[in-house]
CSV table of C-alpha atoms and ligand atoms in Angstrom, one decimal:
chain,number,residue,atom,x,y,z
D,626,MET,CA,124.7,85.8,88.2
D,627,ARG,CA,121.3,86.8,89.1
D,628,SER,CA,118.7,83.5,89.6
D,629,PHE,CA,119.5,80.1,91.1
D,630,LEU,CA,116.7,77.6,90.6
D,631,PHE,CA,117.0,74.4,92.6
D,632,VAL,CA,115.5,71.7,90.8
D,633,PRO,CA,114.7,68.2,92.5
D,634,ALA,CA,117.4,65.9,90.4
D,635,ASP,CA,115.1,63.1,90.6
D,636,SER,CA,112.4,65.1,88.3
D,637,GLU,CA,113.7,64.3,84.7
D,638,LYS,CA,110.2,66.9,84.2
D,639,LYS,CA,111.3,69.7,86.5
D,640,LEU,CA,114.6,69.5,85.2
D,641,SER,CA,113.5,69.8,81.0
D,642,LYS,CA,111.1,72.8,82.7
D,643,GLY,CA,114.2,74.1,84.4
D,644,LEU,CA,115.8,75.0,80.8
D,645,GLY,CA,112.8,76.7,79.5
D,646,THR,CA,113.1,79.3,82.3
D,647,ALA,CA,115.2,82.4,81.9
D,648,ALA,CA,117.4,81.1,85.6
D,649,ASP,CA,120.7,81.8,85.4
D,650,ALA,CA,121.6,79.0,86.9
D,651,LEU,CA,120.1,76.1,87.9
D,652,ILE,CA,121.0,73.7,91.0
D,653,LEU,CA,120.1,70.4,90.4
D,654,ASP,CA,119.6,68.9,93.9
D,655,LEU,CA,120.6,65.9,95.3
D,656,GLU,CA,120.4,67.0,98.8
D,657,ASP,CA,116.8,67.7,100.6
D,658,SER,CA,114.3,67.8,97.9
D,659,VAL,CA,115.0,64.2,97.2
D,660,VAL,CA,114.2,61.2,99.5
D,661,ALA,CA,116.9,58.6,100.4
D,662,ASP,CA,115.3,56.0,97.7
D,663,ARG,CA,115.3,58.2,95.1
D,664,LYS,CA,118.7,59.1,95.5
D,665,PRO,CA,120.6,56.2,93.0
D,666,GLN,CA,118.3,57.4,90.7
D,667,ALA,CA,118.5,61.0,90.8
D,668,ARG,CA,122.1,61.2,91.0
D,669,THR,CA,121.9,58.8,88.0
D,670,ILE,CA,119.4,61.4,86.2
D,671,VAL,CA,122.4,64.6,86.8
D,672,HIS,CA,125.2,62.5,85.0
D,673,SER,CA,122.8,62.1,81.5
D,674,PHE,CA,121.2,65.6,82.0
D,675,LEU,CA,124.7,67.3,82.9
D,676,THR,CA,126.3,64.9,79.7
D,677,ASP,CA,123.0,66.5,77.3
D,678,GLN,CA,123.8,69.8,78.4
D,679,VAL,CA,126.9,70.7,79.2
D,680,ALA,CA,128.6,71.3,75.5
D,681,LYS,CA,125.7,73.0,74.2
D,682,PRO,CA,126.3,77.0,73.9
D,683,LYS,CA,123.7,78.0,75.1
D,684,ARG,CA,122.1,77.2,78.5
D,685,PRO,CA,122.4,77.5,82.3
D,686,TYR,CA,125.2,77.6,84.4
D,687,LEU,CA,125.5,73.9,86.2
D,688,ILE,CA,125.4,73.6,90.2
D,689,VAL,CA,124.7,70.1,91.6
D,690,ARG,CA,123.8,70.5,95.1
D,691,VAL,CA,125.5,67.1,96.5
D,692,ASN,CA,124.3,65.7,100.4
D,693,ALA,CA,126.2,67.1,103.5
D,694,ARG,CA,129.3,65.8,104.8
D,695,ASP,CA,127.6,64.2,108.0
D,696,SER,CA,125.4,62.5,105.5
D,697,GLY,CA,127.9,60.1,104.4
D,698,LEU,CA,126.9,60.5,101.2
D,699,THR,CA,129.3,63.5,99.7
D,700,GLU,CA,131.8,61.3,98.1
D,701,ALA,CA,129.5,59.1,96.5
D,702,ASP,CA,127.6,62.0,95.1
D,703,LEU,CA,130.6,63.5,93.3
D,704,ASP,CA,131.9,59.9,92.4
D,705,ALA,CA,128.4,60.0,90.0
D,706,VAL,CA,128.6,63.1,88.7
D,707,MET,CA,132.0,64.8,88.3
D,708,PRO,CA,132.7,62.4,85.0
D,709,ALA,CA,130.0,64.8,83.5
D,710,ARG,CA,131.7,68.3,84.2
D,711,PRO,CA,129.3,69.9,86.6
D,712,ASP,CA,130.3,74.0,86.5
D,713,ALA,CA,130.0,73.4,90.5
D,714,VAL,CA,129.3,72.2,93.3
D,715,MET,CA,127.1,73.0,96.3
D,716,LEU,CA,128.0,72.0,99.7
D,717,PRO,CA,124.7,72.2,102.1
D,718,LYS,CA,125.3,72.4,105.4
D,719,ALA,CA,129.0,74.0,105.8
D,720,GLU,CA,131.0,74.7,108.8
D,721,GLY,CA,133.3,76.7,107.9
D,722,GLY,CA,136.6,76.9,105.7
D,723,ALA,CA,137.8,73.4,106.5
D,724,ASP,CA,134.7,71.9,104.4
D,725,VAL,CA,135.6,74.3,101.4
D,726,SER,CA,139.4,73.2,101.4
D,727,TYR,CA,138.3,69.2,102.1
D,728,LEU,CA,136.0,69.4,99.0
D,729,ASP,CA,138.5,71.1,96.7
D,730,ALA,CA,140.2,68.3,97.3
D,731,GLN,CA,137.6,66.1,96.5
D,732,LEU,CA,136.9,67.8,93.0
D,733,ALA,CA,140.6,68.2,92.4
D,734,ARG,CA,141.0,63.9,92.7
D,735,ARG,CA,138.3,63.5,90.4
D,736,GLU,CA,139.3,66.2,88.0
D,737,GLN,CA,142.6,64.2,87.4
D,738,ALA,CA,140.7,61.3,86.8
D,739,HIS,CA,138.5,62.4,84.0
D,740,GLY,CA,141.0,64.6,82.5
D,741,ILE,CA,138.9,67.7,83.4
D,742,PRO,CA,141.1,70.4,84.0
D,743,VAL,CA,142.6,71.1,88.5
D,744,GLY,CA,140.1,74.4,89.2
D,745,HIS,CA,137.4,73.9,86.3
D,746,THR,CA,134.5,72.8,89.4
D,747,ARG,CA,133.6,75.7,91.1
D,748,ILE,CA,132.3,75.9,95.0
D,749,LEU,CA,128.9,77.2,96.6
D,750,VAL,CA,128.3,76.7,99.9
D,751,VAL,CA,125.1,76.7,102.2
D,752,ALA,CA,126.8,78.7,104.9
D,753,THR,CA,124.4,79.1,107.7
D,754,GLU,CA,122.3,75.7,108.6
D,755,THR,CA,123.8,75.1,112.0
D,756,ALA,CA,124.4,76.9,114.8
D,757,LYS,CA,127.6,76.2,114.7
D,758,ALA,CA,128.3,77.2,111.1
D,759,ILE,CA,127.5,81.0,112.2
D,760,PHE,CA,130.4,81.1,114.3
D,761,GLN,CA,132.8,80.0,110.7
D,762,LEU,CA,131.2,82.8,108.4
D,763,GLY,CA,134.7,84.3,108.8
D,764,THR,CA,136.8,81.6,108.3
D,765,TYR,CA,135.6,81.6,104.3
D,766,ALA,CA,138.5,83.5,102.7
D,767,GLY,CA,141.6,82.0,101.3
D,768,ALA,CA,140.0,78.2,101.8
D,769,SER,CA,139.9,77.3,97.9
D,770,ALA,CA,140.3,79.3,94.8
D,771,ARG,CA,137.2,78.0,93.5
D,772,LEU,CA,135.0,79.6,96.0
D,773,SER,CA,132.5,81.6,94.4
D,774,GLY,CA,129.3,81.9,96.2
D,775,LEU,CA,128.3,82.2,99.3
D,776,THR,CA,124.4,81.5,100.0
D,777,TRP,CA,122.3,81.2,103.4
D,778,GLY,CA,119.4,79.2,104.9
D,779,ALA,CA,116.9,79.5,107.4
D,780,GLU,CA,114.6,75.6,107.3
D,781,ASP,CA,117.5,73.9,108.8
D,782,LEU,CA,119.1,76.5,111.0
D,783,ALA,CA,115.5,76.8,112.6
D,784,ALA,CA,115.3,73.0,113.0
D,785,ASP,CA,119.0,73.0,114.5
D,786,ILE,CA,118.5,75.4,117.1
D,787,GLY,CA,114.6,75.1,117.7
D,788,ALA,CA,113.1,78.3,117.0
D,789,GLU,CA,109.3,78.7,116.4
D,790,SER,CA,108.9,80.8,114.6
D,791,LYS,CA,111.1,82.5,111.6
D,792,HIS,CA,109.3,85.6,110.5
D,793,ASP,CA,107.7,88.3,112.8
D,794,ALA,CA,103.7,89.6,111.7
D,795,ASP,CA,105.4,91.6,108.9
D,796,GLY,CA,106.8,88.8,106.9
D,797,ARG,CA,110.2,89.4,107.8
D,798,TYR,CA,112.9,87.2,109.3
D,799,ILE,CA,113.7,87.6,113.2
D,800,GLU,CA,116.6,88.2,114.5
D,801,PRO,CA,118.6,84.8,115.1
D,802,PHE,CA,117.5,84.6,111.2
D,803,GLN,CA,118.9,88.4,110.1
D,804,LEU,CA,121.7,87.4,111.9
D,805,ALA,CA,122.7,84.7,109.7
D,806,ARG,CA,121.9,86.8,106.6
D,807,SER,CA,123.8,89.2,107.4
D,808,LEU,CA,127.2,87.8,108.7
D,809,CYS,CA,126.5,85.3,105.5
D,810,LEU,CA,126.9,88.7,103.4
D,811,PHE,CA,130.3,89.8,105.4
D,812,GLY,CA,131.5,86.5,105.1
D,813,ALA,CA,131.1,86.2,101.4
D,814,VAL,CA,132.5,89.6,100.3
D,815,ALA,CA,135.3,89.0,103.1
D,816,ALA,CA,135.9,85.6,101.2
D,817,GLY,CA,135.7,87.7,97.5
D,818,ALA,CA,132.5,85.6,96.7
D,819,GLN,CA,129.5,86.7,96.1
D,820,PRO,CA,126.5,87.0,98.3
D,821,ILE,CA,123.6,85.0,97.3
D,822,ASP,CA,120.1,85.4,99.2
D,823,SER,CA,118.4,82.7,100.2
D,824,VAL,CA,115.0,80.6,98.7
D,825,TYR,CA,111.8,82.6,99.3
D,826,PRO,CA,109.2,79.6,100.1
D,827,ALA,CA,106.2,81.0,99.0
D,828,PHE,CA,106.1,80.7,95.7
D,829,GLN,CA,102.8,82.2,94.9
D,830,ASP,CA,103.6,85.4,97.2
D,831,ARG,CA,105.2,87.5,94.3
D,832,ASP,CA,104.7,90.5,96.0
D,833,GLY,CA,106.3,89.2,98.7
D,834,LEU,CA,109.1,87.6,96.4
D,835,ARG,CA,109.4,91.0,94.8
D,836,ARG,CA,110.3,92.8,98.4
D,837,GLU,CA,112.6,90.3,99.8
D,838,CYS,CA,114.8,90.4,96.5
D,839,GLU,CA,114.9,94.5,96.7
D,840,GLU,CA,116.2,94.2,100.4
D,841,ALA,CA,118.7,91.7,99.2
D,842,ARG,CA,120.0,93.9,96.6
D,843,ARG,CA,119.8,97.0,98.7
D,844,ASP,CA,121.8,95.2,101.6
D,845,GLY,CA,124.3,93.9,99.1
D,846,PHE,CA,123.5,90.8,97.7
D,847,THR,CA,123.9,90.1,93.9
D,848,GLY,CA,121.4,87.3,93.0
D,849,LYS,CA,118.7,85.6,95.1
D,850,MET,CA,118.0,81.4,94.5
D,851,ALA,CA,114.6,80.4,93.6
D,852,ILE,CA,112.7,76.9,93.9
D,853,HIS,CA,109.8,77.7,91.1
D,854,PRO,CA,110.5,78.6,88.0
D,855,GLY,CA,107.4,81.5,88.7
D,856,GLN,CA,109.9,83.2,90.8
D,857,VAL,CA,112.9,83.4,88.2
D,858,ASP,CA,111.7,86.3,86.3
D,859,ILE,CA,111.2,88.5,89.4
D,860,ILE,CA,114.7,87.5,90.3
D,861,ASN,CA,116.0,88.7,87.5
D,862,ASP,CA,114.4,91.4,87.1
D,863,VAL,CA,115.3,93.0,90.6
D,864,PHE,CA,119.0,91.9,90.3
D,865,THR,CA,119.7,93.7,87.2
D,866,PRO,CA,120.9,96.9,87.5
D,867,SER,CA,118.3,99.9,86.4
D,868,GLU,CA,119.1,101.8,83.4
D,869,ALA,CA,118.9,104.9,85.9
D,870,ALA,CA,121.5,103.0,88.3
D,871,ILE,CA,123.3,102.6,85.5
D,872,ALA,CA,123.4,106.2,84.4
D,873,GLU,CA,123.9,107.2,87.5
D,874,ALA,CA,127.1,105.0,88.7
D,875,LYS,CA,128.7,106.2,84.7
D,876,ALA,CA,128.1,109.6,86.1
D,877,VAL,CA,129.9,109.2,89.4
D,878,VAL,CA,132.8,107.1,87.5
D,879,ALA,CA,133.0,110.2,84.8
D,880,ALA,CA,132.9,112.3,87.8
D,881,PHE,CA,136.1,111.3,89.0
D,882,ALA,CA,137.6,110.3,85.8
D,883,ALA,CA,137.4,114.4,85.2
D,884,ASN,CA,139.1,115.1,88.4
D,885,PRO,CA,141.7,112.7,88.6
D,886,THR,CA,144.0,114.4,91.4
D,887,ALA,CA,141.3,115.3,93.6
D,888,GLY,CA,139.4,112.7,96.4
D,889,ALA,CA,136.5,114.0,97.1
D,890,VAL,CA,134.3,115.6,93.9
D,891,GLY,CA,130.8,117.0,93.7
D,892,LEU,CA,127.9,115.8,91.6
D,893,ASN,CA,125.0,117.3,91.3
D,894,GLY,CA,125.1,119.0,94.7
D,895,ARG,CA,126.6,115.7,96.6
D,896,MET,CA,130.1,114.8,97.8
D,897,LEU,CA,131.4,111.9,95.9
D,898,ASP,CA,134.4,109.9,97.3
D,899,MET,CA,136.4,106.8,97.1
D,900,PRO,CA,133.0,104.6,98.6
D,901,HIS,CA,130.7,106.1,96.0
D,902,LEU,CA,133.3,105.1,93.2
D,903,LYS,CA,133.5,102.0,94.6
D,904,LEU,CA,130.1,101.2,94.6
D,905,ALA,CA,129.5,102.7,91.1
D,906,GLN,CA,132.3,100.2,89.8
D,907,ARG,CA,130.7,97.5,91.2
D,908,LEU,CA,127.3,98.5,89.9
D,909,LEU,CA,128.7,98.8,86.5
D,910,ALA,CA,130.5,95.0,86.7
D,911,ARG,CA,127.0,93.1,87.1
D,912,VAL,CA,125.6,94.9,83.9
D,913,PRO,CA,125.5,92.0,81.7
D,914,SER,CA,128.0,92.4,78.7
I,1026,COA,N1,112.2,73.6,88.9
I,1026,COA,C1,111.4,73.0,87.5
I,1026,COA,N2,110.5,73.1,87.5
I,1026,COA,C2,109.9,73.2,88.3
I,1026,COA,C3,109.8,73.6,89.4
I,1026,COA,C4,111.3,73.9,89.9
I,1026,COA,N3,111.6,74.1,91.1
I,1026,COA,N4,109.0,73.5,90.8
I,1026,COA,C5,107.7,73.8,89.5
I,1026,COA,N5,108.0,73.2,88.4
I,1026,COA,C6,107.1,72.8,87.2
I,1026,COA,C7,106.2,71.9,88.0
I,1026,COA,O1,106.8,70.6,87.6
I,1026,COA,C8,104.7,71.9,87.6
I,1026,COA,O2,105.0,71.3,85.8
I,1026,COA,P1,103.8,71.5,84.6
I,1026,COA,O3,103.5,72.9,84.8
I,1026,COA,O4,104.8,70.7,83.6
I,1026,COA,O5,103.3,70.1,85.9
I,1026,COA,C9,104.9,74.3,86.7
I,1026,COA,O6,106.7,73.9,87.2
I,1026,COA,C10,104.3,74.5,87.5
I,1026,COA,O7,104.5,73.9,89.3
I,1026,COA,P2,103.5,73.8,90.4
I,1026,COA,O8,102.2,73.0,90.5
I,1026,COA,O9,103.5,76.0,90.4
I,1026,COA,O10,104.0,73.3,91.6
I,1026,COA,P3,104.1,71.9,92.3
I,1026,COA,O11,103.2,71.8,93.2
I,1026,COA,O12,104.5,70.8,91.3
I,1026,COA,O13,105.8,72.3,92.6
I,1026,COA,C11,107.1,72.4,94.8
I,1026,COA,C12,105.9,72.9,94.3
I,1026,COA,C13,107.7,73.2,95.8
I,1026,COA,C14,107.4,70.8,94.9
I,1026,COA,C15,108.2,72.9,93.4
I,1026,COA,O14,108.4,73.8,93.1
I,1026,COA,C16,109.7,72.6,93.5
I,1026,COA,O15,109.9,71.0,93.8
I,1026,COA,N6,110.4,72.9,94.1
I,1026,COA,C17,111.7,72.6,94.9
I,1026,COA,C18,112.2,72.4,96.0
I,1026,COA,C19,113.8,72.1,96.3
I,1026,COA,O16,114.4,71.9,95.4
I,1026,COA,N7,113.9,72.4,97.6
I,1026,COA,C20,115.4,72.5,98.0
I,1026,COA,C21,116.1,73.7,98.5
I,1026,COA,S1,114.9,74.3,99.2
I,1027,MG,MG1,118.1,72.4,104.0
């Protein structure tokens, strides 16, 4: 999946607007975009939205972002939404594999209670929102077969560490946030999960968003979260492999297929060995069928 659009779950209007976008996934947010007073109402809205949508043949992937473990609200969120069979649950402020194991058990119990196959509900985590979380980014591998994506966030991390700024004059993340981003990428790949880039909050800055998407793809991220419908098309565009990239990857695969006993082959004057083949195969695996 390329684009993951956050939608505040207390807004029926935005939920229906979200369905009208080309987002691959909607993240129905019960956490920070919903004030405490409106959380009960937001849970009810998510339940009825999922009930309406889940059986539809053509719909986006539906993820519910629950409240963080330390809020004390996580389990009531799950109680409210799990009967309606979300595709996945996103845990914010996750601090390592132990939090994923905890969520796995919580999901399994509710799947059993509601006649949902155990393991149906996947898990995504926002994995860099506290200083403590940064030191746990290597612990996600093996935590749960449900784990399908890791993403990172700068806003909460800035608040946790007391950073005055997140960006340099050029608009690029500065060192502490770059480190969080890189470790999220490594942690996701190490765990066999999708590395998903963080949101781009300046939703009217289309050039800035495109640049950030391109830099994320360059580094190995395969999708990005959005906070506004206007961001979805740019994200989809950048994270859809281009015709040229697909043709090049096919040529690499073909070069190895034509030389089955060679560890290294030449293509257009360039040496190719196993890492090139692996990269080409990864890219082809992302081509929409
Ligand atoms: N999902 C669905 N619809 C959205 C949307 C979103 N994330 N963000 C905006 N829209 C809708 C608006 O309701 C508006 O609809 P309308 O034309 O029918 O009135 C339209 O898109 C244009 O929105 P716009 O006026 O440009 O923005 P806004 O001022 O209404 O909203 C935000 C700005 C930031 C409040 C809004 O984009 C938002 O709520 N984003 C998600 C925030 C979030 O979930 N944060 C948590 C993760 S970091
Ligand atoms: Mg947050």
